[in-house]
Amino acid sequence: MNITLLEAENVISRAKIKANQLNVYMNIAVVDAGANLLTFARMDGAVLGAIDIAIKKAKTARLFNKETGVLGELSQPNGPLFNIEHSNGGLITFPGGIPIKNTEGDIIGAIGVSGSSIENDFLVAEYAVALIQ
Amino acid sequence: MNITLLEAENVISRAKIKANQLNVYMNIAVVDAGANLLTFARMDGAVLGAIDIAIKKAKTARLFNKETGVLGELSQPNGPLFNIEHSNGGLITFPGGIPIKNTEGDIIGAIGVSGSSIENDFLVAEYAVALIQ
Amino acid sequence: MNITLLEAENVISRAKIKANQLNVYMNIAVVDAGANLLTFARMDGAVLGAIDIAIKKAKTARLFNKETGVLGELSQPNGPLFNIEHSNGGLITFPGGIPIKNTEGDIIGAIGVSGSSIENDFLVAEYAVALIQ
Amino acid sequence: MNITLLEAENVISRAKIKANQLNVYMNIAVVDAGANLLTFARMDGAVLGAIDIAIKKAKTARLFNKETGVLGELSQPNGPLFNIEHSNGGLITFPGGIPIKNTEGDIIGAIGVSGSSIENDFLVAEYAVALIQ
C-alpha cells in the first residue's frame, strides 16, 4: 500500500489550514512508502532553511517508521542511537515528522513539517495526517 | 519579484493537465527566484529516478536563466560549456526546465519536468508556465 | 529586497576595520536574500578552516533569519533543534552569523565571520552590519 | 610566495572594470597558492549558477597550474584526461580560470571568472591578472 498524490495533496491542504490557524508559515513535505518525495509546498514567508528540514523529517519518519521526535530522544548523547543523524545523507530527529498510516494501520508514507517551533511543527503535522489515519 | 506558492500551484496544475492529455506520468518541481524549492508533485506512476531530475532541471533553469535544453547544447563534448553539469551540486541540462517570467519579463522562478521523453517533458513544462508568462 | 554588491563590499570593509582594531584575522562572507554567496574576503593570516565556516555562518543566518548563536542554543543536546546542523548541506550554529536588514527591517542578506574567538567573530559581524541596519 | 588579499582585491577591481567595458555581469573568484578561496565578488545581475563555476574555475586553474581551457581540451571524449571533472569535488574545465604569477614567474594563486560567454569570461580573467603578472 502506498499513499497517492491526491491523498498527499489533501495532507498538504490540511497542513496549510492548521498553519493558517496558528498564524505560522510552514514547509510541508510528503514522502511515499518508499521514502521518496511525493509532494512539497513552501508557504509564502516560510524560512528557506526549513525546506530541507521538512523533507528530511518526512524521510526520517518513514525510514524508521517513527515520529521524528521519538528518534530524537534516542539520538541524544549517551543514548542508544547517538548521532544517528549522520546516516542516510542526513536525518532530522526533532518533532515534525510523522508516519502516515491507512485505515488498516499500514504505513503508506510520512509527512514532515518545518518552519515554526517544534510544538507548532508537530501540531500541523498531526492535524494534517489525521484525515487519513 | 518572486513567484508565490499560489502561482506555483497553478503551474503544477497545468503541468498535470498537459501530462494527462499526453498520457504520461510526470515529476514536476517549481523553484523561486533564489533557486530554492517552492513546490513539487510526483504523479502516481512516475518513475522514482526523475524526482531529482525534475528538481535539478528547475534549479538549473533558474541558476542560468535558460531553458535546460539550451544549456545542454552548449555542454556537449567540444562545446563551450563541456561538463558544466559538475557545478552547483549537479545540473541537468536536457530539456524540461524553463525559467518562469512575470508579465514584465522578470524571471521569478523556474519549472522542471521529468518522467517521459524529453519532448514530452518540454511540452508539459512549456504548457505549465504559459499561464504566467 | 536584496543587498547589492556595493553594500556588501561596505560590510566587508567595516568587518576588516573592526578586525584590525581587535588585532585578529578574519574570513568574512556576505550572502544575499536567496542565501547565495555575494562577496567574500579572507584577511592575510586568517586560518584556512574558517573559510567554509564563515560562508556557512552567513548561509545559516539567512536560511533561518536568526543570529547563528541563537540557533546554536536551540541545537544543543536535549534542545528542541538538536543536530539541525545536518540539514542544508551543513550548518554552523555558533556565533558570527547575523542577518542583514534594510532600514525598513526587511532581511536582505546575511554576514558570516570566522577566524578568532566566537566573541570576536560576533563583534566583527555586529559592527560590520551596523552600517546598513 | 602567496597572493595577498590586497593584490586579490585589485584583481577583482580590474575584473569589474573589464566586465563593465564589455557590459556583462560576472562572478569573480580568487584563490591563493593553496587553492583556497581568498576573495569573491558577484556583480549585481550576474547569474546565480556561475557563483560555483567561478570558484571552481579558480581552484581548477591552481590545482593543475593551467588555464582551465587548456585542461578542457584534454578532458574531451578520447582525450588523455577524459572526465577529469569528477575529481577534487568537481572541476570546471572551460575557459575563464587562469593561474596568477608574480613577477618572478611563481604561481601565487588563480582567478576564475564566470557569467558571460567563455570568450568574455577569459577576456575578463586575462585583463584582471595582467596587473600582477
mmCIF file of N, CA and C in Angstrom, chain D residues 79-131:
data_model
loop_
_atom_site.group_PDB
_atom_site.id
_atom_site.type_symbol
_atom_site.label_atom_id
_atom_site.label_comp_id
_atom_site.label_asym_id
_atom_site.label_seq_id
_atom_site.Cartn_x
_atom_site.Cartn_y
_atom_site.Cartn_z
ATOM 1 N N GLY D 79 40.151 11.966 -25.041
ATOM 2 C CA GLY D 79 41.330 12.730 -24.639
ATOM 3 C C GLY D 79 42.017 12.054 -23.462
ATOM 4 N N PRO D 80 43.251 12.477 -23.171
ATOM 5 C CA PRO D 80 44.032 11.797 -22.129
ATOM 6 C C PRO D 80 43.462 11.977 -20.720
ATOM 7 N N LEU D 81 42.721 13.042 -20.493
ATOM 8 C CA LEU D 81 42.178 13.306 -19.147
ATOM 9 C C LEU D 81 40.650 13.293 -19.159
ATOM 10 N N PHE D 82 40.076 12.416 -19.970
ATOM 11 C CA PHE D 82 38.620 12.367 -20.131
ATOM 12 C C PHE D 82 37.903 12.315 -18.774
ATOM 13 N N ASN D 83 36.995 13.267 -18.587
ATOM 14 C CA ASN D 83 36.165 13.332 -17.379
ATOM 15 C C ASN D 83 36.965 13.566 -16.097
ATOM 16 N N ILE D 84 38.063 14.268 -16.214
ATOM 17 C CA ILE D 84 38.806 14.648 -15.007
ATOM 18 C C ILE D 84 37.954 15.528 -14.098
ATOM 19 N N GLU D 85 36.880 16.071 -14.646
ATOM 20 C CA GLU D 85 35.978 16.939 -13.869
ATOM 21 C C GLU D 85 35.387 16.239 -12.645
ATOM 22 N N HIS D 86 35.445 14.914 -12.616
ATOM 23 C CA HIS D 86 34.898 14.184 -11.463
ATOM 24 C C HIS D 86 35.794 14.267 -10.230
ATOM 25 N N SER D 87 37.009 14.749 -10.372
ATOM 26 C CA SER D 87 37.937 14.774 -9.235
ATOM 27 C C SER D 87 37.792 16.062 -8.420
ATOM 28 N N ASN D 88 38.365 16.048 -7.243
ATOM 29 C CA ASN D 88 38.504 17.263 -6.427
ATOM 30 C C ASN D 88 37.179 17.953 -6.108
ATOM 31 N N GLY D 89 36.139 17.140 -5.968
ATOM 32 C CA GLY D 89 34.843 17.715 -5.636
ATOM 33 C C GLY D 89 34.211 18.462 -6.788
ATOM 34 N N GLY D 90 34.719 18.213 -8.040
ATOM 35 C CA GLY D 90 34.130 18.869 -9.190
ATOM 36 C C GLY D 90 35.030 19.942 -9.767
ATOM 37 N N LEU D 91 35.456 19.750 -11.000
ATOM 38 C CA LEU D 91 36.257 20.775 -11.689
ATOM 39 C C LEU D 91 35.425 21.431 -12.777
ATOM 40 N N ILE D 92 35.826 22.628 -13.187
ATOM 41 C CA ILE D 92 35.279 23.269 -14.392
ATOM 42 C C ILE D 92 36.459 23.501 -15.319
ATOM 43 N N THR D 93 36.324 23.005 -16.558
ATOM 44 C CA THR D 93 37.482 22.970 -17.461
ATOM 45 C C THR D 93 37.270 23.751 -18.748
ATOM 46 N N PHE D 94 36.279 24.649 -18.762
ATOM 47 C CA PHE D 94 36.205 25.543 -19.927
ATOM 48 C C PHE D 94 36.805 26.898 -19.539
ATOM 49 N N PRO D 95 37.091 27.750 -20.520
ATOM 50 C CA PRO D 95 37.893 28.951 -20.243
ATOM 51 C C PRO D 95 37.296 29.902 -19.208
ATOM 52 N N GLY D 96 38.188 30.632 -18.539
ATOM 53 C CA GLY D 96 37.800 31.605 -17.526
ATOM 54 C C GLY D 96 38.593 31.469 -16.229
ATOM 55 N N GLY D 97 39.385 30.406 -16.120
ATOM 56 C CA GLY D 97 40.273 30.222 -14.974
ATOM 57 C C GLY D 97 41.715 30.350 -15.416
ATOM 58 N N ILE D 98 42.506 31.180 -14.738
ATOM 59 C CA ILE D 98 43.899 31.452 -15.126
ATOM 60 C C ILE D 98 44.772 31.497 -13.870
ATOM 61 N N PRO D 99 45.913 30.775 -13.871
ATOM 62 C CA PRO D 99 46.847 30.909 -12.741
ATOM 63 C C PRO D 99 47.379 32.334 -12.672
ATOM 64 N N ILE D 100 47.650 32.806 -11.474
ATOM 65 C CA ILE D 100 48.240 34.130 -11.272
ATOM 66 C C ILE D 100 49.699 33.943 -10.859
ATOM 67 N N LYS D 101 50.593 34.616 -11.590
ATOM 68 C CA LYS D 101 52.021 34.523 -11.301
ATOM 69 C C LYS D 101 52.540 35.861 -10.796
ATOM 70 N N ASN D 102 53.584 35.810 -9.978
ATOM 71 C CA ASN D 102 54.244 37.063 -9.596
ATOM 72 C C ASN D 102 55.305 37.412 -10.651
ATOM 73 N N THR D 103 56.031 38.485 -10.417
ATOM 74 C CA THR D 103 56.964 38.960 -11.443
ATOM 75 C C THR D 103 58.124 37.987 -11.672
ATOM 76 N N GLU D 104 58.372 37.095 -10.701
ATOM 77 C CA GLU D 104 59.408 36.068 -10.886
ATOM 78 C C GLU D 104 58.873 34.834 -11.620
ATOM 79 N N GLY D 105 57.570 34.818 -11.867
ATOM 80 C CA GLY D 105 57.005 33.684 -12.585
ATOM 81 C C GLY D 105 56.484 32.570 -11.683
ATOM 82 N N ASP D 106 56.542 32.803 -10.362
ATOM 83 C CA ASP D 106 55.965 31.810 -9.446
ATOM 84 C C ASP D 106 54.445 31.926 -9.450
ATOM 85 N N ILE D 107 53.777 30.779 -9.429
ATOM 86 C CA ILE D 107 52.316 30.807 -9.329
ATOM 87 C C ILE D 107 51.933 31.078 -7.885
ATOM 88 N N ILE D 108 51.185 32.159 -7.681
ATOM 89 C CA ILE D 108 50.826 32.586 -6.326
ATOM 90 C C ILE D 108 49.320 32.487 -6.070
ATOM 91 N N GLY D 109 48.553 32.025 -7.058
ATOM 92 C CA GLY D 109 47.110 31.912 -6.901
ATOM 93 C C GLY D 109 46.462 31.700 -8.251
ATOM 94 N N ALA D 110 45.159 31.948 -8.325
ATOM 95 C CA ALA D 110 44.446 31.829 -9.605
ATOM 96 C C ALA D 110 43.156 32.616 -9.537
ATOM 97 N N ILE D 111 42.683 33.032 -10.705
ATOM 98 C CA ILE D 111 41.391 33.697 -10.836
ATOM 99 C C ILE D 111 40.431 32.802 -11.598
ATOM 100 N N GLY D 112 39.143 32.914 -11.254
ATOM 101 C CA GLY D 112 38.078 32.267 -12.018
ATOM 102 C C GLY D 112 36.981 33.267 -12.286
ATOM 103 N N VAL D 113 36.558 33.366 -13.553
ATOM 104 C CA VAL D 113 35.516 34.319 -13.950
ATOM 105 C C VAL D 113 34.424 33.565 -14.685
ATOM 106 N N SER D 114 33.169 33.842 -14.333
ATOM 107 C CA SER D 114 32.046 33.176 -14.992
ATOM 108 C C SER D 114 30.819 34.065 -14.966
ATOM 109 N N GLY D 115 30.067 34.069 -16.074
ATOM 110 C CA GLY D 115 28.856 34.870 -16.122
ATOM 111 C C GLY D 115 28.432 35.276 -17.518
ATOM 112 N N SER D 116 29.348 35.134 -18.484
ATOM 113 C CA SER D 116 29.026 35.520 -19.851
ATOM 114 C C SER D 116 29.477 34.387 -20.765
ATOM 115 N N SER D 117 29.802 34.693 -22.014
ATOM 116 C CA SER D 117 30.370 33.679 -22.910
ATOM 117 C C SER D 117 31.756 33.307 -22.410
ATOM 118 N N ILE D 118 32.261 32.143 -22.824
ATOM 119 C CA ILE D 118 33.601 31.766 -22.377
ATOM 120 C C ILE D 118 34.646 32.715 -22.951
ATOM 121 N N GLU D 119 34.354 33.319 -24.093
ATOM 122 C CA GLU D 119 35.287 34.304 -24.643
ATOM 123 C C GLU D 119 35.375 35.507 -23.702
ATOM 124 N N ASN D 120 34.208 36.026 -23.277
ATOM 125 C CA ASN D 120 34.209 37.156 -22.356
ATOM 126 C C ASN D 120 34.784 36.782 -20.995
ATOM 127 N N ASP D 121 34.419 35.589 -20.514
ATOM 128 C CA ASP D 121 34.957 35.148 -19.220
ATOM 129 C C ASP D 121 36.486 35.174 -19.267
ATOM 130 N N PHE D 122 37.040 34.674 -20.372
ATOM 131 C CA PHE D 122 38.505 34.628 -20.494
ATOM 132 C C PHE D 122 39.097 36.027 -20.593
ATOM 133 N N LEU D 123 38.456 36.894 -21.393
ATOM 134 C CA LEU D 123 38.959 38.262 -21.544
ATOM 135 C C LEU D 123 39.022 38.987 -20.205
ATOM 136 N N VAL D 124 37.989 38.826 -19.417
ATOM 137 C CA VAL D 124 37.940 39.498 -18.112
ATOM 138 C C VAL D 124 39.015 38.933 -17.188
ATOM 139 N N ALA D 125 39.162 37.610 -17.190
ATOM 140 C CA ALA D 125 40.178 36.993 -16.323
ATOM 141 C C ALA D 125 41.580 37.426 -16.737
ATOM 142 N N GLU D 126 41.813 37.442 -18.037
ATOM 143 C CA GLU D 126 43.130 37.804 -18.561
ATOM 144 C C GLU D 126 43.483 39.244 -18.203
ATOM 145 N N TYR D 127 42.511 40.149 -18.382
ATOM 146 C CA TYR D 127 42.743 41.559 -18.060
ATOM 147 C C TYR D 127 43.010 41.732 -16.572
ATOM 148 N N ALA D 128 42.267 40.981 -15.765
ATOM 149 C CA ALA D 128 42.345 41.153 -14.310
ATOM 150 C C ALA D 128 43.713 40.771 -13.766
ATOM 151 N N VAL D 129 44.307 39.716 -14.310
ATOM 152 C CA VAL D 129 45.578 39.244 -13.747
ATOM 153 C C VAL D 129 46.791 39.936 -14.365
ATOM 154 N N ALA D 130 46.573 40.737 -15.419
ATOM 155 C CA ALA D 130 47.700 41.377 -16.109
ATOM 156 C C ALA D 130 48.432 42.348 -15.194
ATOM 157 N N LEU D 131 47.736 42.860 -14.208
ATOM 158 C CA LEU D 131 48.340 43.794 -13.265
ATOM 159 C C LEU D 131 49.529 43.173 -12.557
#
